[in-house]
Amino acid sequence: MFLGQVKSYDPKRGYGFITIPNHPEEGEVFVQRQAFAHTSLDQLVVGQEVYLEIAEGKQGPQAVNLQIK
């Protein structure tokens, strides 16, 4: 798992971006609401730290198995 920080998130659309400072290959990844590991979690806040895994999506790397730090 990687530690990242929420760069942007639009709760109405259910997606945003997370920066991952210690992952040189993927400095920023896409995140969708479906990536949340806990179904009770429904939004992210800019600046919030999260744990995540990275998977290859249709348009590049994206966050999966997202958990709040």
mmCIF file of N, CA, C and O in Angstrom:
data_model
loop_
_atom_site.group_PDB
_atom_site.id
_atom_site.type_symbol
_atom_site.label_atom_id
_atom_site.label_comp_id
_atom_site.label_asym_id
_atom_site.label_seq_id
_atom_site.Cartn_x
_atom_site.Cartn_y
_atom_site.Cartn_z
ATOM 1 N N MET A 1 0.836 -1.182 0.000
ATOM 2 C CA MET A 1 0.000 0.000 0.000
ATOM 3 C C MET A 1 0.883 1.249 0.000
ATOM 4 O O MET A 1 1.987 1.229 0.511
ATOM 5 N N PHE A 2 0.353 2.297 -0.567
ATOM 6 C CA PHE A 2 1.041 3.577 -0.631
ATOM 7 C C PHE A 2 0.295 4.599 0.223
ATOM 8 O O PHE A 2 -0.906 4.490 0.417
ATOM 9 N N LEU A 3 1.033 5.589 0.684
ATOM 10 C CA LEU A 3 0.430 6.705 1.398
ATOM 11 C C LEU A 3 0.318 7.861 0.421
ATOM 12 O O LEU A 3 1.301 8.242 -0.222
ATOM 13 N N GLY A 4 -0.881 8.410 0.284
ATOM 14 C CA GLY A 4 -1.107 9.524 -0.630
ATOM 15 C C GLY A 4 -1.893 10.625 0.039
ATOM 16 O O GLY A 4 -2.338 10.495 1.179
ATOM 17 N N GLN A 5 -2.061 11.712 -0.700
ATOM 18 C CA GLN A 5 -2.808 12.863 -0.198
ATOM 19 C C GLN A 5 -3.800 13.298 -1.274
ATOM 20 O O GLN A 5 -3.446 13.395 -2.450
ATOM 21 N N VAL A 6 -5.032 13.568 -0.853
ATOM 22 C CA VAL A 6 -6.075 13.964 -1.791
ATOM 23 C C VAL A 6 -5.734 15.334 -2.371
ATOM 24 O O VAL A 6 -5.571 16.302 -1.645
ATOM 25 N N LYS A 7 -5.601 15.384 -3.687
ATOM 26 C CA LYS A 7 -5.310 16.643 -4.379
ATOM 27 C C LYS A 7 -6.611 17.351 -4.747
ATOM 28 O O LYS A 7 -6.748 18.556 -4.598
ATOM 29 N N SER A 8 -7.575 16.575 -5.238
ATOM 30 C CA SER A 8 -8.885 17.123 -5.593
ATOM 31 C C SER A 8 -9.903 15.999 -5.536
ATOM 32 O O SER A 8 -9.573 14.833 -5.719
ATOM 33 N N TYR A 9 -11.155 16.386 -5.257
ATOM 34 C CA TYR A 9 -12.240 15.403 -5.256
ATOM 35 C C TYR A 9 -13.562 16.135 -5.411
ATOM 36 O O TYR A 9 -13.837 17.093 -4.695
ATOM 37 N N ASP A 10 -14.375 15.692 -6.357
ATOM 38 C CA ASP A 10 -15.684 16.268 -6.605
ATOM 39 C C ASP A 10 -16.734 15.266 -6.131
ATOM 40 O O ASP A 10 -16.979 14.253 -6.795
ATOM 41 N N PRO A 11 -17.365 15.515 -4.963
ATOM 42 C CA PRO A 11 -18.325 14.544 -4.437
ATOM 43 C C PRO A 11 -19.558 14.356 -5.320
ATOM 44 O O PRO A 11 -20.147 13.278 -5.334
ATOM 45 N N LYS A 12 -19.941 15.360 -6.080
ATOM 46 C CA LYS A 12 -21.101 15.226 -6.966
ATOM 47 C C LYS A 12 -20.816 14.254 -8.101
ATOM 48 O O LYS A 12 -21.672 13.481 -8.499
ATOM 49 N N ARG A 13 -19.605 14.316 -8.626
ATOM 50 C CA ARG A 13 -19.227 13.427 -9.733
ATOM 51 C C ARG A 13 -18.608 12.126 -9.241
ATOM 52 O O ARG A 13 -18.547 11.148 -9.974
ATOM 53 N N GLY A 14 -18.078 12.135 -8.007
ATOM 54 C CA GLY A 14 -17.527 10.915 -7.422
ATOM 55 C C GLY A 14 -16.139 10.555 -7.894
ATOM 56 O O GLY A 14 -15.778 9.382 -7.901
ATOM 57 N N TYR A 15 -15.333 11.556 -8.268
ATOM 58 C CA TYR A 15 -13.956 11.253 -8.652
ATOM 59 C C TYR A 15 -13.026 12.421 -8.356
ATOM 60 O O TYR A 15 -13.466 13.524 -8.079
ATOM 61 N N GLY A 16 -11.719 12.136 -8.419
ATOM 62 C CA GLY A 16 -10.710 13.159 -8.167
ATOM 63 C C GLY A 16 -9.323 12.587 -8.397
ATOM 64 O O GLY A 16 -9.152 11.584 -9.090
ATOM 65 N N PHE A 17 -8.323 13.212 -7.755
ATOM 66 C CA PHE A 17 -6.937 12.797 -7.919
ATOM 67 C C PHE A 17 -6.232 12.760 -6.578
ATOM 68 O O PHE A 17 -6.520 13.552 -5.687
ATOM 69 N N ILE A 18 -5.296 11.830 -6.461
ATOM 70 C CA ILE A 18 -4.490 11.677 -5.256
ATOM 71 C C ILE A 18 -3.030 11.756 -5.661
ATOM 72 O O ILE A 18 -2.608 11.107 -6.629
ATOM 73 N N THR A 19 -2.248 12.549 -4.932
ATOM 74 C CA THR A 19 -0.809 12.611 -5.175
ATOM 75 C C THR A 19 -0.119 11.585 -4.286
ATOM 76 O O THR A 19 -0.530 11.355 -3.148
ATOM 77 N N ILE A 20 0.929 10.988 -4.833
ATOM 78 C CA ILE A 20 1.687 9.974 -4.106
ATOM 79 C C ILE A 20 3.160 10.377 -4.151
ATOM 80 O O ILE A 20 3.875 10.049 -5.099
ATOM 81 N N PRO A 21 3.622 11.099 -3.137
ATOM 82 C CA PRO A 21 4.980 11.638 -3.164
ATOM 83 C C PRO A 21 6.093 10.594 -3.187
ATOM 84 O O PRO A 21 7.137 10.831 -3.765
ATOM 85 N N ASN A 22 5.898 9.427 -2.596
ATOM 86 C CA ASN A 22 6.960 8.416 -2.536
ATOM 87 C C ASN A 22 6.850 7.357 -3.617
ATOM 88 O O ASN A 22 7.393 6.271 -3.479
ATOM 89 N N HIS A 23 6.159 7.660 -4.684
ATOM 90 C CA HIS A 23 6.025 6.718 -5.800
ATOM 91 C C HIS A 23 6.413 7.463 -7.075
ATOM 92 O O HIS A 23 5.572 8.077 -7.723
ATOM 93 N N PRO A 24 7.701 7.429 -7.429
ATOM 94 C CA PRO A 24 8.185 8.236 -8.551
ATOM 95 C C PRO A 24 7.549 7.922 -9.899
ATOM 96 O O PRO A 24 7.430 8.795 -10.744
ATOM 97 N N GLU A 25 7.096 6.691 -10.098
ATOM 98 C CA GLU A 25 6.498 6.328 -11.384
ATOM 99 C C GLU A 25 5.097 6.912 -11.538
ATOM 100 O O GLU A 25 4.684 7.250 -12.628
ATOM 101 N N GLU A 26 4.379 7.014 -10.441
ATOM 102 C CA GLU A 26 3.004 7.526 -10.463
ATOM 103 C C GLU A 26 2.900 8.662 -9.454
ATOM 104 O O GLU A 26 2.548 8.448 -8.310
ATOM 105 N N GLY A 27 3.180 9.868 -9.859
ATOM 106 C CA GLY A 27 3.112 10.999 -8.950
ATOM 107 C C GLY A 27 1.694 11.368 -8.593
ATOM 108 O O GLY A 27 1.426 11.961 -7.550
ATOM 109 N N GLU A 28 0.750 10.992 -9.451
ATOM 110 C CA GLU A 28 -0.655 11.341 -9.238
ATOM 111 C C GLU A 28 -1.514 10.248 -9.870
ATOM 112 O O GLU A 28 -1.217 9.781 -10.958
ATOM 113 N N VAL A 29 -2.561 9.834 -9.168
ATOM 114 C CA VAL A 29 -3.455 8.812 -9.707
ATOM 115 C C VAL A 29 -4.910 9.262 -9.605
ATOM 116 O O VAL A 29 -5.271 10.051 -8.738
ATOM 117 N N PHE A 30 -5.713 8.728 -10.478
ATOM 118 C CA PHE A 30 -7.151 8.983 -10.534
ATOM 119 C C PHE A 30 -7.831 8.151 -9.458
ATOM 120 O O PHE A 30 -7.425 7.027 -9.170
ATOM 121 N N VAL A 31 -8.883 8.688 -8.851
ATOM 122 C CA VAL A 31 -9.646 7.934 -7.854
ATOM 123 C C VAL A 31 -11.141 8.114 -8.124
ATOM 124 O O VAL A 31 -11.587 9.205 -8.458
ATOM 125 N N GLN A 32 -11.878 7.009 -8.014
ATOM 126 C CA GLN A 32 -13.339 7.026 -8.155
ATOM 127 C C GLN A 32 -13.952 6.572 -6.840
ATOM 128 O O GLN A 32 -13.312 5.870 -6.056
ATOM 129 N N ARG A 33 -15.181 6.947 -6.630
ATOM 130 C CA ARG A 33 -15.908 6.569 -5.407
ATOM 131 C C ARG A 33 -15.877 5.049 -5.194
ATOM 132 O O ARG A 33 -15.785 4.574 -4.075
ATOM 133 N N GLN A 34 -15.888 4.267 -6.247
ATOM 134 C CA GLN A 34 -15.891 2.804 -6.139
ATOM 135 C C GLN A 34 -14.594 2.259 -5.544
ATOM 136 O O GLN A 34 -14.524 1.099 -5.170
ATOM 137 N N ALA A 35 -13.550 3.078 -5.448
ATOM 138 C CA ALA A 35 -12.261 2.629 -4.927
ATOM 139 C C ALA A 35 -12.244 2.531 -3.409
ATOM 140 O O ALA A 35 -11.329 1.951 -2.839
ATOM 141 N N PHE A 36 -13.251 3.088 -2.736
ATOM 142 C CA PHE A 36 -13.266 3.091 -1.275
ATOM 143 C C PHE A 36 -13.421 1.676 -0.734
ATOM 144 O O PHE A 36 -14.338 0.957 -1.108
ATOM 145 N N ALA A 37 -12.531 1.301 0.164
ATOM 146 C CA ALA A 37 -12.583 -0.033 0.755
ATOM 147 C C ALA A 37 -13.800 -0.196 1.662
ATOM 148 O O ALA A 37 -14.333 -1.281 1.800
ATOM 149 N N HIS A 38 -14.243 0.890 2.290
ATOM 150 C CA HIS A 38 -15.395 0.847 3.188
ATOM 151 C C HIS A 38 -16.571 1.532 2.506
ATOM 152 O O HIS A 38 -16.480 2.686 2.114
ATOM 153 N N THR A 39 -17.669 0.838 2.391
ATOM 154 C CA THR A 39 -18.817 1.392 1.689
ATOM 155 C C THR A 39 -19.446 2.573 2.428
ATOM 156 O O THR A 39 -20.162 3.357 1.837
ATOM 157 N N SER A 40 -19.154 2.731 3.717
ATOM 158 C CA SER A 40 -19.702 3.865 4.469
ATOM 159 C C SER A 40 -18.974 5.166 4.131
ATOM 160 O O SER A 40 -19.481 6.246 4.396
ATOM 161 N N LEU A 41 -17.812 5.075 3.547
ATOM 162 C CA LEU A 41 -17.049 6.251 3.146
ATOM 163 C C LEU A 41 -17.576 6.729 1.801
ATOM 164 O O LEU A 41 -17.636 5.968 0.848
ATOM 165 N N ASP A 42 -17.993 7.980 1.712
ATOM 166 C CA ASP A 42 -18.553 8.428 0.444
ATOM 167 C C ASP A 42 -17.925 9.695 -0.105
ATOM 168 O O ASP A 42 -18.268 10.129 -1.183
ATOM 169 N N GLN A 43 -16.977 10.307 0.623
ATOM 170 C CA GLN A 43 -16.313 11.466 0.048
ATOM 171 C C GLN A 43 -14.942 11.662 0.671
ATOM 172 O O GLN A 43 -14.645 11.134 1.729
ATOM 173 N N LEU A 44 -14.130 12.409 -0.038
ATOM 174 C CA LEU A 44 -12.778 12.731 0.410
ATOM 175 C C LEU A 44 -12.663 14.233 0.569
ATOM 176 O O LEU A 44 -13.403 14.990 -0.049
ATOM 177 N N VAL A 45 -11.689 14.658 1.362
ATOM 178 C CA VAL A 45 -11.450 16.077 1.600
ATOM 179 C C VAL A 45 -10.052 16.413 1.095
ATOM 180 O O VAL A 45 -9.103 15.662 1.347
ATOM 181 N N VAL A 46 -9.915 17.515 0.388
ATOM 182 C CA VAL A 46 -8.609 17.938 -0.119
ATOM 183 C C VAL A 46 -7.629 18.045 1.045
ATOM 184 O O VAL A 46 -7.945 18.606 2.092
ATOM 185 N N GLY A 47 -6.441 17.456 0.860
ATOM 186 C CA GLY A 47 -5.416 17.458 1.890
ATOM 187 C C GLY A 47 -5.441 16.241 2.798
ATOM 188 O O GLY A 47 -4.497 15.996 3.540
ATOM 189 N N GLN A 48 -6.496 15.452 2.740
ATOM 190 C CA GLN A 48 -6.647 14.267 3.573
ATOM 191 C C GLN A 48 -5.640 13.202 3.156
ATOM 192 O O GLN A 48 -5.401 12.976 1.978
ATOM 193 N N GLU A 49 -5.033 12.519 4.140
ATOM 194 C CA GLU A 49 -4.093 11.443 3.843
ATOM 195 C C GLU A 49 -4.848 10.121 3.768
ATOM 196 O O GLU A 49 -5.743 9.857 4.575
ATOM 197 N N VAL A 50 -4.473 9.318 2.793
ATOM 198 C CA VAL A 50 -5.138 8.032 2.562
ATOM 199 C C VAL A 50 -4.109 6.960 2.210
ATOM 200 O O VAL A 50 -3.024 7.252 1.728
ATOM 201 N N TYR A 51 -4.469 5.721 2.481
ATOM 202 C CA TYR A 51 -3.700 4.566 2.028
ATOM 203 C C TYR A 51 -4.400 4.031 0.792
ATOM 204 O O TYR A 51 -5.629 4.009 0.727
ATOM 205 N N LEU A 52 -3.623 3.595 -0.179
ATOM 206 C CA LEU A 52 -4.218 3.088 -1.407
ATOM 207 C C LEU A 52 -3.301 2.103 -2.108
ATOM 208 O O LEU A 52 -2.104 2.055 -1.840
ATOM 209 N N GLU A 53 -3.900 1.342 -2.979
ATOM 210 C CA GLU A 53 -3.165 0.487 -3.893
ATOM 211 C C GLU A 53 -3.380 1.066 -5.280
ATOM 212 O O GLU A 53 -4.324 1.828 -5.503
ATOM 213 N N ILE A 54 -2.504 0.724 -6.202
ATOM 214 C CA ILE A 54 -2.601 1.258 -7.561
ATOM 215 C C ILE A 54 -2.841 0.117 -8.535
ATOM 216 O O ILE A 54 -2.166 -0.909 -8.483
ATOM 217 N N ALA A 55 -3.814 0.312 -9.412
ATOM 218 C CA ALA A 55 -4.122 -0.666 -10.456
ATOM 219 C C ALA A 55 -4.202 0.059 -11.792
ATOM 220 O O ALA A 55 -4.429 1.265 -11.840
ATOM 221 N N GLU A 56 -4.007 -0.668 -12.854
ATOM 222 C CA GLU A 56 -4.112 -0.082 -14.182
ATOM 223 C C GLU A 56 -5.576 -0.012 -14.586
ATOM 224 O O GLU A 56 -6.267 -1.024 -14.621
ATOM 225 N N GLY A 57 -6.048 1.191 -14.865
ATOM 226 C CA GLY A 57 -7.434 1.392 -15.288
ATOM 227 C C GLY A 57 -7.515 1.558 -16.791
ATOM 228 O O GLY A 57 -6.522 1.429 -17.500
ATOM 229 N N LYS A 58 -8.690 1.889 -17.280
ATOM 230 C CA LYS A 58 -8.903 2.060 -18.717
ATOM 231 C C LYS A 58 -8.054 3.179 -19.303
ATOM 232 O O LYS A 58 -7.610 3.108 -20.431
ATOM 233 N N GLN A 59 -7.837 4.243 -18.510
ATOM 234 C CA GLN A 59 -7.079 5.392 -19.014
ATOM 235 C C GLN A 59 -5.807 5.651 -18.211
ATOM 236 O O GLN A 59 -5.356 6.778 -18.122
ATOM 237 N N GLY A 60 -5.257 4.618 -17.616
ATOM 238 C CA GLY A 60 -4.023 4.769 -16.858
ATOM 239 C C GLY A 60 -4.179 4.326 -15.416
ATOM 240 O O GLY A 60 -5.182 3.732 -15.042
ATOM 241 N N PRO A 61 -3.181 4.622 -14.583
ATOM 242 C CA PRO A 61 -3.208 4.169 -13.198
ATOM 243 C C PRO A 61 -4.325 4.828 -12.400
ATOM 244 O O PRO A 61 -4.650 5.991 -12.612
ATOM 245 N N GLN A 62 -4.908 4.042 -11.502
ATOM 246 C CA GLN A 62 -5.952 4.584 -10.647
ATOM 247 C C GLN A 62 -5.877 3.947 -9.268
ATOM 248 O O GLN A 62 -5.338 2.855 -9.098
ATOM 249 N N ALA A 63 -6.421 4.643 -8.285
ATOM 250 C CA ALA A 63 -6.424 4.164 -6.906
ATOM 251 C C ALA A 63 -7.478 3.092 -6.719
ATOM 252 O O ALA A 63 -8.576 3.179 -7.266
ATOM 253 N N VAL A 64 -7.124 2.079 -5.950
ATOM 254 C CA VAL A 64 -8.070 1.042 -5.560
ATOM 255 C C VAL A 64 -7.843 0.729 -4.074
ATOM 256 O O VAL A 64 -6.792 1.026 -3.523
ATOM 257 N N ASN A 65 -8.825 0.134 -3.446
ATOM 258 C CA ASN A 65 -8.722 -0.274 -2.055
ATOM 259 C C ASN A 65 -8.331 0.894 -1.149
ATOM 260 O O ASN A 65 -7.450 0.778 -0.308
ATOM 261 N N LEU A 66 -8.980 2.008 -1.329
ATOM 262 C CA LEU A 66 -8.679 3.247 -0.622
ATOM 263 C C LEU A 66 -9.147 3.193 0.827
ATOM 264 O O LEU A 66 -10.258 2.761 1.107
ATOM 265 N N GLN A 67 -8.259 3.596 1.748
ATOM 266 C CA GLN A 67 -8.581 3.628 3.163
ATOM 267 C C GLN A 67 -8.083 4.942 3.761
ATOM 268 O O GLN A 67 -7.003 5.412 3.407
ATOM 269 N N ILE A 68 -8.838 5.489 4.705
ATOM 270 C CA ILE A 68 -8.448 6.724 5.372
ATOM 271 C C ILE A 68 -7.348 6.413 6.373
ATOM 272 O O ILE A 68 -7.409 5.407 7.078
ATOM 273 N N LYS A 69 -6.360 7.269 6.424
ATOM 274 C CA LYS A 69 -5.244 7.063 7.356
ATOM 275 C C LYS A 69 -5.713 7.280 8.764
ATOM 276 O O LYS A 69 -6.486 8.126 9.081
#
